[in-house]
């Protein structure tokens, strides 16, 4: 099914400043299928709440190109090409080359996947061109970072203003932001990889970009009385008060007012859940859905987390899955397994532990090797960890003999947050909190708390995205969702809210005076914005948008709603699942497209010759994606069950959710990771769908 793009009347960047480099914060075509670089933010804005827009600084030079000679020029008296130009993108790094964009249409070409134009910017990717054969202000374009790459040819000059985008070693001012509703408060924040970290740099009250590729977040606090259509205007200039080399980007928004939804609208009945028997049998059986392998008992025996988290039951929170299984079945042995997985967060690659009164040093790297065993050193003798008796006892073997049942007493924080080392995609708070309750082991909660704040002995904590509060950039929807999950779970466990108070790290509770930013509320807003951008059509340009990550976002938001009853959350979740059903549903395979489907913009309109855009992420069917995406169904199906129950059984949400849930096990699992994906959130599906 083709991805249907919601057309939003975007205004283009005001190009045409001439041949001297001028600052830009958004660039690209006026068409959504070409997209913008340097800008993120929603077209749907909620009155009475904050909204954030991300602006990234680059520089543009206007050029003209001649299809009869396949050369371009910056014109006389302007910028002189050097062939050493660079362009830096968010979280991609600096590459040698420039980007080429147009306010109209790109010069016609047959060398891009769409078959009709030169490659430009699409889906977060940029076609890099190297400037070659420079003669004065004229040059040719090579499709890559050196002149050895294929030379670009084109059959027309295109329309509108053609420009090249690059870096320049100068600062620029955000000299004007306007067009918002009357009474809106405006604030400016500095953004680094990992989230907003503090107020933006200012000069006499005017925020400025400190270098090319610098990012400023504009926060608009829209009054509750506002509504209707507005057009935001962002001007960047080389002069603080405006003027000089400058450009303006305009962006239309729609300010909406929403009311709290009723919370007592149970459906009239709760029909039987199709696929529930398979869900139950695969949970604890050795096999799954006709396969002799793939069930919970199989992965307990074949997916030990000692070798690290990725690919094992640890990934996607096997602690949570195991603890839920223990509660559902009454089998406490799953709690023991949950504690074993918790060791991923508790055993370091270095440091001192204690075994039977003997000092033991873990050998660096062994705990995270892709094996089921590691090594420790006891009195200068290297022992191999042959097996674990339970969560804290192990068997050691070496040339000196075997020690069985050795008891470990280890610090829970030895891996967390060393230089912020905890990966943003392996932050799983629910299971740690659930295991703490099930076992009474408070070290689980200490490990969880260290995700968010600085603790004694662990000054850097773990998970940079949790420290920063997430990002508006939808590329980081998963990391932002996990950050919100940490705040949610800590708050549900009785911890104070996490605030940024102006220091290097967040803290529990607001500051006694001065700046205090509620990170849970800010991250909630950012996740809502990412999903709103999606439905507004802005993210249609995002290559490799993956619905299962939007499911992770909805899970975090629904959990937040259970704490705050924020009325924005049901509104946005409904829009998202309606859009997923209308534009991403694969009716043949009873799943959602992993990307945008074989005819979606992420595949047919993206430029293939640069980067890896022609990957198997595109579509289903021939690429075999349908067989692997079904296992992801339970990462988003619970959102349908939640909304169906919340709205009192309205619409087709029950049937749509049941369709996804019942087909999640059409194929047997191939890893402990997939098992955790199936059971991470699906207990809530069963609970909501059953009326419990």
XYZ file of C-alpha atoms in Angstrom:
692
model
C 0.000 0.000 0.000
C 1.412 3.361 -0.944
C 2.226 5.748 1.881
C -0.268 8.615 1.623
C 1.377 11.925 2.366
C -0.583 14.600 4.175
C 0.121 17.744 2.217
C 0.967 20.662 4.453
C 1.447 24.049 2.864
C 5.065 24.578 3.777
C 6.738 27.810 2.794
C 10.226 27.447 1.413
C 13.397 28.995 2.618
C 13.895 32.487 1.262
C 16.775 31.721 -1.103
C 18.429 34.062 -3.514
C 20.724 36.027 -1.214
C 23.432 35.913 -3.852
C 26.789 34.303 -4.199
C 28.176 35.143 -0.759
C 27.583 32.340 1.787
C 24.545 33.100 3.923
C 23.250 31.197 6.990
C 20.315 28.802 6.704
C 18.404 26.677 9.238
C 16.163 24.783 6.815
C 16.926 23.840 3.264
C 15.573 21.638 0.544
C 12.630 21.651 -1.798
C 9.164 22.995 -1.138
C 7.945 19.486 -1.900
C 7.528 17.092 1.009
C 8.957 14.355 -1.153
C 12.278 16.196 -1.156
C 12.047 17.376 2.422
C 14.002 19.800 4.540
C 17.376 19.497 6.147
C 18.229 21.312 9.344
C 14.668 21.582 10.698
C 12.366 19.448 12.847
C 9.114 20.341 14.550
C 5.357 19.697 14.432
C 2.719 21.446 12.367
C 0.145 20.517 15.041
C 0.584 22.628 18.184
C -1.421 22.251 21.401
C -2.671 25.358 23.158
C -1.653 25.594 26.778
C 1.477 23.468 26.259
C 5.086 23.806 25.162
C 6.284 23.063 21.633
C 9.887 22.670 20.467
C 11.493 23.327 17.087
C 14.999 22.156 16.227
C 17.099 24.447 14.023
C 20.514 23.403 12.702
C 22.904 25.927 11.166
C 24.509 25.597 7.730
C 25.419 28.001 4.947
C 24.108 28.316 1.401
C 25.634 29.697 -1.777
C 23.359 30.302 -4.747
C 24.537 28.761 -7.990
C 23.376 28.291 -11.567
C 23.956 25.194 -13.672
C 24.098 24.645 -17.425
C 22.832 21.303 -18.675
C 24.543 21.748 -22.018
C 27.966 21.602 -20.376
C 27.130 19.859 -17.067
C 28.865 22.679 -15.223
C 27.727 25.016 -12.472
C 28.934 28.431 -11.324
C 28.718 30.645 -8.257
C 28.765 33.738 -10.487
C 31.256 36.545 -10.699
C 32.378 38.428 -7.620
C 30.981 35.885 -5.197
C 32.119 32.691 -3.538
C 35.124 30.994 -5.097
C 34.975 27.186 -4.862
C 37.955 25.405 -3.345
C 37.107 21.721 -3.652
C 37.608 21.325 0.096
C 34.068 22.272 1.157
C 32.466 20.158 3.884
C 28.959 19.515 5.177
C 28.188 18.186 8.648
C 24.907 16.529 9.541
C 23.346 15.754 12.897
C 24.844 12.573 14.337
C 26.379 11.683 10.961
C 29.602 13.634 11.114
C 31.523 15.749 8.647
C 31.988 14.608 5.074
C 33.820 16.357 2.302
C 31.372 17.807 -0.144
C 28.266 19.946 -0.441
C 24.540 19.361 -0.764
C 22.567 20.713 -3.719
C 18.976 21.903 -3.196
C 16.408 23.949 -5.046
C 13.475 26.155 -4.112
C 11.724 24.719 -7.171
C 12.763 21.561 -9.002
C 16.206 20.023 -9.267
C 17.879 19.811 -12.693
C 16.544 16.821 -14.600
C 18.697 13.710 -14.501
C 18.485 9.966 -14.967
C 21.057 9.169 -12.305
C 18.790 9.020 -9.247
C 16.331 6.366 -8.159
C 13.309 8.500 -8.969
C 14.633 8.754 -12.521
C 13.728 12.385 -13.038
C 16.066 14.680 -11.130
C 19.414 15.135 -9.458
C 19.759 13.659 -6.019
C 19.052 16.083 -3.190
C 18.030 15.635 0.441
C 15.489 13.050 1.492
C 14.644 11.089 4.588
C 17.464 12.448 6.691
C 19.986 11.535 4.001
C 21.893 13.992 1.833
C 23.517 13.484 -1.546
C 27.090 14.662 -1.155
C 28.749 16.262 -4.178
C 32.433 17.006 -4.523
C 33.346 20.135 -6.468
C 35.702 19.198 -9.304
C 37.253 20.683 -12.454
C 37.214 24.119 -10.854
C 37.957 26.961 -13.249
C 37.421 30.337 -11.612
C 33.891 30.162 -10.202
C 32.789 27.251 -12.409
C 32.892 23.582 -11.472
C 31.450 20.141 -12.085
C 29.839 17.847 -9.517
C 31.039 14.372 -8.593
C 28.612 11.994 -6.867
C 30.645 11.390 -3.749
C 33.492 12.770 -1.684
C 36.225 12.679 -4.368
C 36.552 13.564 -8.030
C 37.050 9.881 -8.809
C 33.313 9.402 -8.250
C 30.764 9.384 -11.063
C 30.347 12.815 -12.598
C 26.841 14.245 -12.351
C 25.012 14.915 -15.585
C 21.623 16.520 -16.085
C 19.307 17.284 -18.966
C 17.734 20.544 -17.754
C 18.683 23.458 -15.523
C 15.765 22.931 -13.156
C 13.517 25.699 -11.849
C 13.697 28.085 -8.927
C 16.858 29.023 -7.096
C 19.534 26.352 -7.025
C 21.880 26.457 -4.034
C 24.673 24.440 -2.510
C 24.713 23.815 1.251
C 27.962 23.599 3.206
C 29.712 24.544 6.432
C 31.464 27.822 7.154
C 33.679 28.568 10.203
C 31.549 31.456 11.405
C 28.720 32.081 13.863
C 25.198 33.234 13.031
C 22.364 34.754 15.025
C 18.775 33.611 15.323
C 17.845 37.241 14.916
C 14.076 36.840 14.743
C 11.376 34.318 15.602
C 7.810 35.473 14.983
C 4.364 34.444 13.797
C 3.265 32.617 16.945
C -0.002 33.353 18.817
C -0.148 36.451 21.005
C 0.882 35.754 24.565
C 3.316 32.963 23.624
C 6.472 32.796 25.737
C 9.670 32.006 23.814
C 12.825 30.350 25.154
C 15.976 29.083 23.479
C 17.944 25.958 24.341
C 21.245 24.454 23.362
C 21.042 20.948 21.911
C 23.832 18.406 21.739
C 23.806 14.760 20.752
C 21.795 13.218 23.550
C 19.289 16.012 24.096
C 18.785 19.546 25.322
C 21.442 20.403 27.862
C 20.866 24.033 28.801
C 19.964 27.551 27.658
C 21.329 28.573 24.273
C 24.278 30.945 24.033
C 23.101 34.548 23.671
C 24.557 37.949 22.862
C 22.627 40.879 24.318
C 19.643 38.546 24.586
C 19.845 37.235 21.012
C 20.575 33.501 20.675
C 23.375 32.542 18.330
C 24.791 29.421 16.722
C 28.350 28.961 17.866
C 29.518 27.006 14.811
C 28.269 25.371 11.642
C 26.157 22.318 12.524
C 25.225 23.863 15.893
C 21.608 23.270 16.937
C 19.240 25.594 18.798
C 15.856 24.496 20.121
C 13.122 27.129 20.108
C 10.543 26.539 22.839
C 7.116 28.106 22.340
C 4.773 28.102 25.339
C 1.433 28.737 23.650
C -1.385 30.190 25.789
C -4.402 28.001 26.497
C -6.727 30.459 24.758
C -4.966 30.273 21.376
C -6.319 28.371 18.384
C -6.239 28.490 14.614
C -3.677 28.793 11.828
C -0.415 30.688 12.204
C 2.834 30.915 10.246
C 6.085 30.781 12.148
C 9.046 32.714 10.788
C 12.696 31.958 11.650
C 15.406 34.381 10.488
C 19.136 33.715 10.793
C 21.628 36.490 10.137
C 25.308 37.268 10.336
C 24.358 40.453 12.208
C 22.844 40.230 15.697
C 20.101 42.760 14.996
C 19.298 41.286 11.593
C 20.605 42.145 8.159
C 23.911 41.194 6.647
C 23.852 37.780 5.032
C 20.582 36.196 6.152
C 17.688 33.927 5.281
C 14.170 33.307 6.559
C 12.285 30.048 6.846
C 8.513 30.074 7.337
C 6.475 27.173 8.642
C 2.673 26.988 8.999
C 1.194 25.558 12.198
C -2.296 24.739 13.412
C -2.952 25.448 17.091
C -5.602 23.120 18.501
C -7.419 23.000 21.823
C -8.175 19.618 23.336
C -10.212 18.552 26.354
C -9.588 15.684 28.773
C -11.212 12.431 27.699
C -13.533 10.473 29.947
C -11.815 7.607 31.741
C -14.813 5.422 32.583
C -15.966 4.348 29.128
C -15.533 0.582 29.321
C -16.714 -1.365 26.262
C -20.074 -3.110 26.572
C -18.366 -6.515 26.359
C -14.950 -8.149 26.089
C -15.055 -10.844 23.385
C -12.596 -13.727 23.403
C -9.112 -12.788 22.195
C -8.049 -14.624 19.036
C -4.535 -16.016 19.293
C -4.557 -16.036 23.094
C -3.924 -19.794 23.306
C -0.830 -19.479 21.106
C 0.396 -16.537 23.169
C 0.072 -18.693 26.304
C 1.693 -21.831 24.883
C 4.675 -20.023 23.353
C 5.201 -18.178 26.626
C 6.432 -21.217 28.539
C 6.716 -24.047 26.023
C 9.870 -25.233 24.325
C 8.367 -24.854 20.876
C 6.180 -22.151 19.383
C 3.392 -22.400 16.815
C 4.406 -25.704 15.277
C 8.140 -25.210 15.606
C 10.041 -27.396 18.118
C 12.000 -24.316 19.166
C 11.277 -20.654 19.860
C 9.213 -20.848 23.033
C 10.076 -19.433 26.422
C 11.599 -22.657 27.740
C 13.842 -22.862 24.685
C 15.196 -19.344 25.066
C 15.753 -19.826 28.782
C 18.176 -22.592 27.819
C 19.722 -21.005 24.727
C 19.868 -17.257 25.280
C 21.955 -16.545 28.338
C 22.693 -12.824 28.765
C 26.233 -13.250 30.037
C 27.635 -12.325 26.625
C 25.913 -8.955 26.539
C 22.442 -7.628 25.863
C 22.029 -7.386 22.070
C 20.300 -10.371 20.510
C 19.460 -12.051 23.820
C 16.397 -12.000 26.045
C 17.992 -9.038 27.804
C 17.287 -6.921 24.718
C 13.797 -5.393 24.823
C 13.671 -6.018 28.562
C 13.679 -9.739 29.182
C 13.674 -8.931 32.905
C 10.221 -7.463 32.439
C 9.003 -10.350 30.281
C 10.285 -12.960 32.745
C 8.776 -11.187 35.748
C 5.426 -10.932 33.984
C 5.551 -14.601 33.056
C 6.269 -15.500 36.685
C 3.257 -13.480 37.844
C 0.982 -14.860 35.109
C 1.936 -18.524 35.602
C 2.890 -18.592 39.284
C 6.253 -20.143 38.367
C 8.848 -18.367 40.510
C 11.775 -19.841 38.563
C 11.195 -17.081 36.014
C 12.100 -14.573 38.747
C 15.477 -16.269 39.097
C 15.975 -15.890 35.364
C 14.974 -12.239 35.570
C 17.668 -11.638 38.176
C 20.189 -13.369 35.929
C 19.392 -10.957 33.123
C 19.711 -8.065 35.569
C 23.390 -8.930 35.823
C 23.842 -7.155 32.494
C 23.327 -3.955 34.434
C 25.199 -5.094 37.505
C 28.472 -6.781 36.567
C 31.211 -4.570 35.240
C 34.035 -5.244 32.838
C 36.411 -4.205 35.599
C 36.372 -3.652 39.317
C 36.652 -5.652 42.492
C 34.048 -8.106 43.738
C 34.111 -10.723 46.474
C 33.757 -14.494 46.362
C 33.976 -16.597 49.514
C 36.138 -13.898 51.068
C 38.621 -13.954 48.184
C 39.248 -10.891 46.059
C 38.173 -11.428 42.444
C 38.886 -9.164 39.488
C 36.756 -9.356 36.368
C 38.826 -9.442 33.198
C 38.113 -6.416 31.018
C 35.775 -7.205 28.144
C 34.948 -10.794 29.111
C 31.507 -10.022 30.476
C 30.408 -8.547 27.164
C 32.019 -10.979 24.760
C 29.563 -12.846 22.545
C 29.851 -16.030 24.582
C 27.972 -17.578 27.464
C 31.000 -17.416 29.728
C 33.620 -14.995 30.920
C 36.729 -15.087 33.005
C 37.676 -13.956 36.479
C 40.991 -14.008 38.274
C 41.391 -15.444 41.776
C 44.835 -15.111 43.328
C 46.430 -14.718 39.885
C 44.699 -17.846 38.512
C 42.395 -17.301 35.532
C 39.090 -19.138 35.850
C 36.495 -19.619 33.163
C 32.886 -19.097 34.204
C 31.483 -22.472 33.219
C 27.909 -21.950 34.402
C 25.700 -20.035 36.783
C 23.892 -21.982 39.482
C 21.500 -19.112 40.103
C 21.559 -15.322 40.070
C 24.565 -15.085 42.382
C 26.341 -18.478 42.323
C 28.592 -19.800 39.592
C 30.960 -22.635 38.679
C 34.573 -21.800 37.822
C 37.018 -24.023 35.962
C 40.734 -23.654 35.281
C 43.917 -25.660 35.028
C 44.071 -25.359 38.816
C 40.762 -27.156 39.214
C 37.069 -26.357 39.593
C 35.239 -24.259 42.141
C 31.494 -24.810 42.270
C 28.770 -22.681 43.746
C 31.062 -19.678 44.192
C 29.028 -16.813 45.631
C 29.228 -13.418 44.003
C 28.675 -10.181 45.888
C 28.952 -7.537 43.213
C 28.275 -3.789 42.994
C 25.216 -3.044 40.893
C 26.642 0.106 39.349
C 29.915 -1.045 37.908
C 28.830 -0.742 34.258
C 26.230 1.966 34.459
C 27.114 5.361 33.161
C 30.876 5.237 32.983
C 31.304 8.309 30.777
C 27.624 7.922 29.874
C 28.396 4.544 28.325
C 24.960 2.945 28.652
C 23.593 2.752 25.108
C 20.376 4.666 24.555
C 18.784 1.592 22.984
C 19.505 -0.729 25.940
C 17.807 1.303 28.674
C 15.078 -0.969 30.076
C 13.647 0.372 33.347
C 10.418 -1.612 33.785
C 12.075 -4.948 34.403
C 14.536 -3.594 36.948
C 11.695 -2.077 38.982
C 9.540 -5.198 38.699
C 12.442 -7.455 39.717
C 13.154 -5.214 42.705
C 9.600 -5.766 43.918
C 9.608 -9.487 43.145
C 12.952 -10.216 44.805
C 13.302 -7.460 47.370
C 16.723 -6.667 45.881
C 16.991 -2.884 46.110
C 20.103 -2.890 43.935
C 17.795 -3.174 40.921
C 16.278 0.196 41.788
C 19.700 1.691 42.420
C 20.728 0.612 38.932
C 17.545 2.123 37.523
C 18.018 5.400 39.376
C 21.509 5.709 37.960
C 20.028 5.900 34.464
C 18.630 9.304 35.320
C 20.787 10.998 37.937
C 24.353 11.104 39.189
C 24.937 8.794 42.132
C 27.906 8.510 44.524
C 30.670 6.581 42.828
C 28.869 6.823 39.474
C 29.013 10.539 38.639
C 28.090 10.160 35.000
C 25.091 7.893 35.427
C 23.937 5.924 32.403
C 22.142 6.766 29.196
C 22.907 10.177 27.742
C 19.430 10.550 26.259
C 17.885 10.110 29.684
C 20.150 12.828 31.030
C 19.209 15.243 28.260
C 15.491 14.631 28.078
C 15.161 13.273 24.548
C 15.069 14.870 21.114
C 12.484 16.202 18.655
C 14.347 14.516 15.796
C 12.266 11.406 14.912
C 15.457 9.507 14.160
C 15.760 9.213 17.944
C 12.183 8.217 18.726
C 13.343 4.984 20.399
C 15.918 6.651 22.651
C 13.471 9.406 23.569
C 10.789 6.832 24.376
C 13.186 4.941 26.628
C 14.120 8.174 28.413
C 10.457 8.809 29.201
C 10.081 5.212 30.382
C 12.847 5.782 32.936
C 11.116 8.882 34.306
C 7.773 7.079 34.375
C 9.016 3.986 36.179
C 10.983 5.946 38.755
C 7.938 8.094 39.480
C 5.652 5.059 39.740
C 8.159 3.536 42.172
C 7.845 6.559 44.445
C 10.913 8.555 43.436
C 10.608 12.338 43.028
C 10.452 13.645 39.496
C 13.714 14.186 37.649
C 14.662 17.804 36.932
C 17.430 19.581 35.120
C 18.397 22.446 37.420
C 21.293 24.064 35.598
C 24.057 21.698 36.655
C 25.972 19.080 34.742
C 23.450 16.344 35.560
C 19.759 16.053 36.434
C 18.597 15.555 39.990
C 15.568 14.249 41.866
C 13.256 17.142 42.648
C 13.356 20.788 41.534
C 15.940 23.312 42.618
C 15.231 25.400 45.712
C 15.454 28.452 43.447
C 16.372 29.200 39.873
C 16.020 27.000 36.804
C 14.105 23.720 37.074
C 13.031 21.780 33.989
C 10.712 18.796 34.468
C 12.390 16.284 32.161
C 9.418 13.908 32.113
C 7.097 16.644 30.892
C 9.593 17.878 28.307
C 10.260 14.390 26.984
C 6.518 13.696 26.844
C 6.126 16.775 24.682
C 8.933 15.680 22.377
C 7.469 12.221 21.846
C 4.062 13.723 21.146
C 5.700 16.042 18.629
C 7.489 13.199 16.852
C 4.213 11.316 16.372
C 2.427 14.537 15.374
C 5.117 15.252 12.769
C 4.479 11.778 11.442
C 0.747 12.220 10.960
C 1.147 15.830 9.783
C 3.161 14.409 6.889
C 6.489 15.899 7.905
C 8.043 12.541 8.668
C 6.927 11.135 5.334
C 10.355 12.252 4.166
C 12.098 10.260 6.903
C 13.774 7.246 5.371
C 13.483 4.132 7.530
C 10.643 5.374 9.701
C 9.767 2.166 11.489
C 6.307 1.690 13.054
C 7.624 -0.566 15.818
C 9.606 2.400 17.157
C 6.442 4.478 17.098
C 4.965 1.631 19.139
C 7.721 2.124 21.714
C 6.797 5.814 21.803
C 3.104 5.037 22.297
C 3.938 2.589 25.075
C 5.888 5.277 26.949
C 3.160 7.864 26.373
C 0.349 5.538 27.494
C 2.300 4.780 30.646
C 2.685 8.543 31.138
C -1.058 9.015 30.688
C -1.650 6.583 33.549
C 0.354 8.984 35.730
C -0.835 12.399 34.510
C -3.914 11.864 32.287
C -2.373 14.359 29.867
C -5.189 14.951 27.323
C -2.707 15.284 24.470
C -1.789 11.604 24.742
C -5.101 9.950 23.697
C -5.448 12.574 20.956
C -2.025 11.814 19.495
C -2.207 8.026 19.988
C -5.526 7.939 18.120
C -4.077 9.963 15.238
C -1.036 7.688 15.100
C -2.857 4.341 15.083
C -5.394 5.688 12.560
C -2.508 6.709 10.318
C -0.697 3.396 10.770
C -3.836 1.490 9.789
C -4.584 3.714 6.799
C -1.092 4.053 5.373
C 1.179 1.369 6.798
C -1.003 -1.728 7.146
C -0.065 -4.800 5.109
C -3.401 -6.600 4.824
C -1.849 -9.619 3.096
C 0.568 -10.334 5.917
C -1.436 -8.885 8.825
C 1.350 -6.609 9.977
C 2.682 -3.108 9.409
C 5.272 -2.325 6.782
C 8.728 -2.250 8.304
C 9.367 0.906 6.289
C 6.930 2.490 3.847
C 6.005 -0.344 1.517
C 7.468 -1.011 -1.930
C 5.974 2.178 -3.392
C 6.479 4.403 -0.362
C 8.548 7.587 -0.507
C 11.297 6.134 1.646
C 12.017 3.693 -1.173
C 10.898 5.107 -4.513
C 11.881 8.731 -3.981
C 15.059 8.381 -2.004
C 18.329 8.806 -3.874
C 20.052 5.450 -4.029
C 23.557 6.243 -5.126
C 24.585 7.859 -1.857
C 24.517 6.084 1.469
C 22.599 2.842 1.915
C 19.112 3.959 0.995
C 18.560 0.961 -1.274
C 18.491 -1.435 1.659
C 16.047 -4.204 2.455
C 14.208 -1.839 4.794
C 11.989 -0.970 1.834
C 8.658 -2.718 1.624
C 7.650 -6.313 2.175
C 7.140 -9.304 -0.076
C 10.179 -9.843 -2.253
C 12.456 -8.414 0.405
C 11.137 -10.941 2.920
C 10.330 -8.218 5.405
C 6.790 -9.451 6.071
C 8.073 -12.599 7.754
C 10.224 -10.653 10.188
C 7.856 -7.791 10.906
C 5.081 -9.980 12.319
C 7.159 -10.606 15.424
C 7.075 -6.835 15.954
C 3.260 -6.720 16.041
C 3.141 -6.856 19.819
C 5.301 -3.740 20.060
C 2.382 -1.653 18.773
C -0.816 -3.783 18.972
C -1.405 -2.875 22.666
C -1.974 0.745 21.639
C -5.116 -0.386 19.782
C -6.376 -2.311 22.820
C -5.684 0.639 25.123
C -7.528 3.131 22.953
C -10.404 0.714 22.292
C -10.954 0.357 26.010
C -10.469 4.058 26.694
C -13.040 5.125 24.114
C -15.620 2.598 25.305
C -15.314 0.162 22.418
C -15.554 2.712 19.629
C -14.547 2.166 16.014
C -12.723 -0.882 14.704
C -9.853 -0.715 17.193
C -10.666 -4.084 18.770
C -10.701 -5.906 15.426
C -7.584 -4.089 14.211
C -5.663 -4.852 17.392
C -6.795 -8.475 17.429
C -5.619 -8.886 13.845
C -2.106 -7.748 14.766
C -1.949 -9.648 18.066
C -3.222 -12.942 16.630
C -0.652 -12.931 13.811
C 2.362 -12.008 15.946
C 3.225 -15.718 16.273
C 2.754 -16.706 12.628
C 6.488 -17.369 12.497
C 8.582 -18.928 15.222
C 11.053 -16.717 17.051
C 14.676 -16.831 15.938
C 16.328 -15.155 18.937
C 15.834 -14.333 22.570
C 15.468 -10.734 21.441
C 12.383 -11.633 19.393
C 10.908 -13.512 22.345
C 11.246 -10.376 24.476
C 9.723 -8.263 21.709
C 6.675 -10.544 21.717
C 6.164 -10.429 25.477
C 7.538 -7.008 26.436
C 4.165 -5.210 26.228
C 1.687 -7.916 25.243
C 0.617 -8.645 28.839
C -0.969 -5.203 28.770
C -2.709 -6.116 25.509
C -4.307 -9.107 27.190
C -5.134 -7.097 30.305
C -6.774 -4.171 28.496
C -8.487 -6.381 25.956
C -9.903 -8.594 28.748
C -11.134 -5.714 30.881
C -8.631 -6.245 33.703
